[in-house]
């Protein structure tokens, strides 16, 4: 659900006027994901966090500007409708769309997998 009140109500108030805040967050998270010494569970959690940031960030930052209820209630069909609104950056390490697809790749492929398979997926770094 799109917010009815202020734009991106779940995005930190002090970051709403900073249009580069989402890309900086994604860049920092991606750098940690790409490090070979990052634990696989932490790598998966970072991917999920960056996806959540894209859902909550204002559209002017490349996000979807959803409120918390909208983000929590998001279903695949609604995500398909919203995906064209996700920002694209020239630098893949700071790209909201890339961060989104990185997480969707994880949740789309791990359904019904064994712990070992999910762990192997978590060890994978983005290309």
PDB file of C-alpha atoms in Angstrom:
ATOM      1  CA  UNK A   1       0.000   0.000   0.000  1.00  0.00           C
ATOM      2  CA  UNK A   2       1.365   3.394  -0.946  1.00  0.00           C
ATOM      3  CA  UNK A   3       1.510   5.906   1.898  1.00  0.00           C
ATOM      4  CA  UNK A   4      -1.385   8.344   2.249  1.00  0.00           C
ATOM      5  CA  UNK A   5       0.499  10.781   4.470  1.00  0.00           C
ATOM      6  CA  UNK A   6       4.078  11.898   4.051  1.00  0.00           C
ATOM      7  CA  UNK A   7       6.126  10.271   1.301  1.00  0.00           C
ATOM      8  CA  UNK A   8       7.956   7.128   2.451  1.00  0.00           C
ATOM      9  CA  UNK A   9       6.835   7.362   6.104  1.00  0.00           C
ATOM     10  CA  UNK A  10       9.032   4.438   7.189  1.00  0.00           C
ATOM     11  CA  UNK A  11      12.215   5.950   5.688  1.00  0.00           C
ATOM     12  CA  UNK A  12      14.321   7.806   8.291  1.00  0.00           C
ATOM     13  CA  UNK A  13      13.147  11.398   8.496  1.00  0.00           C
ATOM     14  CA  UNK A  14      16.685  12.807   8.368  1.00  0.00           C
ATOM     15  CA  UNK A  15      17.366  10.904   5.115  1.00  0.00           C
ATOM     16  CA  UNK A  16      14.228  11.900   3.186  1.00  0.00           C
ATOM     17  CA  UNK A  17      15.845  15.042   1.792  1.00  0.00           C
ATOM     18  CA  UNK A  18      19.041  13.170   0.828  1.00  0.00           C
ATOM     19  CA  UNK A  19      18.400  11.600  -2.586  1.00  0.00           C
ATOM     20  CA  UNK A  20      21.672   9.648  -2.505  1.00  0.00           C
ATOM     21  CA  UNK A  21      20.991   7.915   0.803  1.00  0.00           C
ATOM     22  CA  UNK A  22      19.519   4.713  -0.694  1.00  0.00           C
ATOM     23  CA  UNK A  23      22.336   4.280  -3.207  1.00  0.00           C
ATOM     24  CA  UNK A  24      24.961   4.840  -0.487  1.00  0.00           C
ATOM     25  CA  UNK A  25      23.284   2.249   1.734  1.00  0.00           C
ATOM     26  CA  UNK A  26      23.164  -0.252  -1.131  1.00  0.00           C
ATOM     27  CA  UNK A  27      26.808   0.443  -2.043  1.00  0.00           C
ATOM     28  CA  UNK A  28      27.946  -0.183   1.548  1.00  0.00           C
ATOM     29  CA  UNK A  29      25.848  -3.324   1.881  1.00  0.00           C
ATOM     30  CA  UNK A  30      27.037  -4.662  -1.466  1.00  0.00           C
ATOM     31  CA  UNK A  31      30.666  -4.118  -0.467  1.00  0.00           C
ATOM     32  CA  UNK A  32      30.108  -6.259   2.631  1.00  0.00           C
ATOM     33  CA  UNK A  33      28.231  -8.922   0.640  1.00  0.00           C
ATOM     34  CA  UNK A  34      31.109  -9.111  -1.831  1.00  0.00           C
ATOM     35  CA  UNK A  35      33.784  -9.621   0.825  1.00  0.00           C
ATOM     36  CA  UNK A  36      34.893 -13.270   0.847  1.00  0.00           C
ATOM     37  CA  UNK A  37      35.068 -13.319   4.647  1.00  0.00           C
ATOM     38  CA  UNK A  38      31.416 -12.287   5.130  1.00  0.00           C
ATOM     39  CA  UNK A  39      29.526 -15.133   6.816  1.00  0.00           C
ATOM     40  CA  UNK A  40      26.892 -16.648   4.547  1.00  0.00           C
ATOM     41  CA  UNK A  41      24.010 -15.987   6.962  1.00  0.00           C
ATOM     42  CA  UNK A  42      25.018 -12.343   7.284  1.00  0.00           C
ATOM     43  CA  UNK A  43      25.249 -12.124   3.486  1.00  0.00           C
ATOM     44  CA  UNK A  44      21.635 -13.340   3.179  1.00  0.00           C
ATOM     45  CA  UNK A  45      20.476 -10.938   5.895  1.00  0.00           C
ATOM     46  CA  UNK A  46      22.144  -8.022   4.137  1.00  0.00           C
ATOM     47  CA  UNK A  47      20.409  -8.906   0.878  1.00  0.00           C
ATOM     48  CA  UNK A  48      17.070  -8.970   2.692  1.00  0.00           C
ATOM     49  CA  UNK A  49      17.823  -5.655   4.422  1.00  0.00           C
ATOM     50  CA  UNK A  50      18.726  -3.945   1.146  1.00  0.00           C
ATOM     51  CA  UNK A  51      15.521  -5.255  -0.429  1.00  0.00           C
ATOM     52  CA  UNK A  52      13.561  -3.835   2.506  1.00  0.00           C
ATOM     53  CA  UNK A  53      15.323  -0.496   2.095  1.00  0.00           C
ATOM     54  CA  UNK A  54      14.229  -0.346  -1.549  1.00  0.00           C
ATOM     55  CA  UNK A  55      10.629  -1.018  -0.514  1.00  0.00           C
ATOM     56  CA  UNK A  56      10.678   1.789   2.066  1.00  0.00           C
ATOM     57  CA  UNK A  57      12.839   4.459   0.390  1.00  0.00           C
ATOM     58  CA  UNK A  58      11.128   7.380  -1.344  1.00  0.00           C
ATOM     59  CA  UNK A  59      10.557   7.124  -5.083  1.00  0.00           C
ATOM     60  CA  UNK A  60      12.854  10.142  -5.522  1.00  0.00           C
ATOM     61  CA  UNK A  61      15.664   7.951  -4.120  1.00  0.00           C
ATOM     62  CA  UNK A  62      14.880   4.957  -6.349  1.00  0.00           C
ATOM     63  CA  UNK A  63      12.665   3.149  -3.847  1.00  0.00           C
ATOM     64  CA  UNK A  64       8.964   2.370  -3.769  1.00  0.00           C
ATOM     65  CA  UNK A  65       8.009   4.576  -0.807  1.00  0.00           C
ATOM     66  CA  UNK A  66       5.826   1.941   0.847  1.00  0.00           C
ATOM     67  CA  UNK A  67       4.690   2.234   4.423  1.00  0.00           C
ATOM     68  CA  UNK A  68       5.427  -0.617   6.835  1.00  0.00           C
ATOM     69  CA  UNK A  69       2.057  -2.281   6.308  1.00  0.00           C
ATOM     70  CA  UNK A  70       2.502  -2.114   2.534  1.00  0.00           C
ATOM     71  CA  UNK A  71       5.972  -3.633   2.732  1.00  0.00           C
ATOM     72  CA  UNK A  72       4.903  -6.406   5.098  1.00  0.00           C
ATOM     73  CA  UNK A  73       1.837  -7.243   3.030  1.00  0.00           C
ATOM     74  CA  UNK A  74       3.615  -7.211  -0.328  1.00  0.00           C
ATOM     75  CA  UNK A  75       2.749 -10.228  -2.478  1.00  0.00           C
ATOM     76  CA  UNK A  76       4.362 -11.422  -5.735  1.00  0.00           C
ATOM     77  CA  UNK A  77       1.594 -10.086  -7.979  1.00  0.00           C
ATOM     78  CA  UNK A  78       1.818  -6.642  -6.389  1.00  0.00           C
ATOM     79  CA  UNK A  79       5.636  -6.717  -6.648  1.00  0.00           C
ATOM     80  CA  UNK A  80       5.258  -7.397 -10.366  1.00  0.00           C
ATOM     81  CA  UNK A  81       3.087  -4.301 -10.672  1.00  0.00           C
ATOM     82  CA  UNK A  82       5.513  -2.124  -8.711  1.00  0.00           C
ATOM     83  CA  UNK A  83       8.813  -3.306 -10.179  1.00  0.00           C
ATOM     84  CA  UNK A  84       8.948  -0.693 -12.955  1.00  0.00           C
ATOM     85  CA  UNK A  85       9.015   1.976 -10.222  1.00  0.00           C
ATOM     86  CA  UNK A  86      12.298   0.717  -8.744  1.00  0.00           C
ATOM     87  CA  UNK A  87      15.285   2.918  -9.548  1.00  0.00           C
ATOM     88  CA  UNK A  88      18.188   1.811 -11.695  1.00  0.00           C
ATOM     89  CA  UNK A  89      21.703   3.130 -11.129  1.00  0.00           C
ATOM     90  CA  UNK A  90      24.583   2.916 -13.592  1.00  0.00           C
ATOM     91  CA  UNK A  91      26.778   1.452 -10.851  1.00  0.00           C
ATOM     92  CA  UNK A  92      25.443  -2.073 -10.115  1.00  0.00           C
ATOM     93  CA  UNK A  93      26.890  -1.948  -6.601  1.00  0.00           C
ATOM     94  CA  UNK A  94      24.552   0.977  -5.795  1.00  0.00           C
ATOM     95  CA  UNK A  95      21.559  -0.025  -7.908  1.00  0.00           C
ATOM     96  CA  UNK A  96      18.148  -0.407  -6.190  1.00  0.00           C
ATOM     97  CA  UNK A  97      16.910  -2.764  -8.931  1.00  0.00           C
ATOM     98  CA  UNK A  98      20.030  -4.936  -8.625  1.00  0.00           C
ATOM     99  CA  UNK A  99      19.636  -5.158  -4.837  1.00  0.00           C
ATOM    100  CA  UNK A 100      15.989  -6.102  -5.300  1.00  0.00           C
ATOM    101  CA  UNK A 101      16.718  -8.870  -7.791  1.00  0.00           C
ATOM    102  CA  UNK A 102      19.580 -10.164  -5.654  1.00  0.00           C
ATOM    103  CA  UNK A 103      17.111 -10.865  -2.831  1.00  0.00           C
ATOM    104  CA  UNK A 104      14.332 -12.101  -5.117  1.00  0.00           C
ATOM    105  CA  UNK A 105      16.815 -14.546  -6.630  1.00  0.00           C
ATOM    106  CA  UNK A 106      17.465 -15.928  -3.141  1.00  0.00           C
ATOM    107  CA  UNK A 107      13.822 -16.335  -2.163  1.00  0.00           C
ATOM    108  CA  UNK A 108      12.842 -17.570  -5.617  1.00  0.00           C
ATOM    109  CA  UNK A 109      15.372 -20.368  -5.681  1.00  0.00           C
ATOM    110  CA  UNK A 110      15.537 -21.594  -2.098  1.00  0.00           C
ATOM    111  CA  UNK A 111      11.968 -22.803  -1.690  1.00  0.00           C
ATOM    112  CA  UNK A 112      12.140 -26.375  -0.473  1.00  0.00           C
ATOM    113  CA  UNK A 113      15.929 -26.506  -0.517  1.00  0.00           C
ATOM    114  CA  UNK A 114      18.003 -28.268   2.099  1.00  0.00           C
ATOM    115  CA  UNK A 115      20.023 -26.323   4.669  1.00  0.00           C
ATOM    116  CA  UNK A 116      23.205 -27.119   2.723  1.00  0.00           C
ATOM    117  CA  UNK A 117      21.766 -25.764  -0.514  1.00  0.00           C
ATOM    118  CA  UNK A 118      20.639 -22.533   1.136  1.00  0.00           C
ATOM    119  CA  UNK A 119      24.060 -22.230   2.726  1.00  0.00           C
ATOM    120  CA  UNK A 120      25.740 -22.629  -0.676  1.00  0.00           C
ATOM    121  CA  UNK A 121      23.447 -19.932  -2.066  1.00  0.00           C
ATOM    122  CA  UNK A 122      24.392 -17.683   0.850  1.00  0.00           C
ATOM    123  CA  UNK A 123      28.069 -18.123   0.074  1.00  0.00           C
ATOM    124  CA  UNK A 124      27.553 -16.839  -3.458  1.00  0.00           C
ATOM    125  CA  UNK A 125      28.612 -13.261  -4.078  1.00  0.00           C
ATOM    126  CA  UNK A 126      26.748 -11.088  -6.581  1.00  0.00           C
ATOM    127  CA  UNK A 127      28.229 -10.841 -10.037  1.00  0.00           C
TER     128      UNK A 127
END
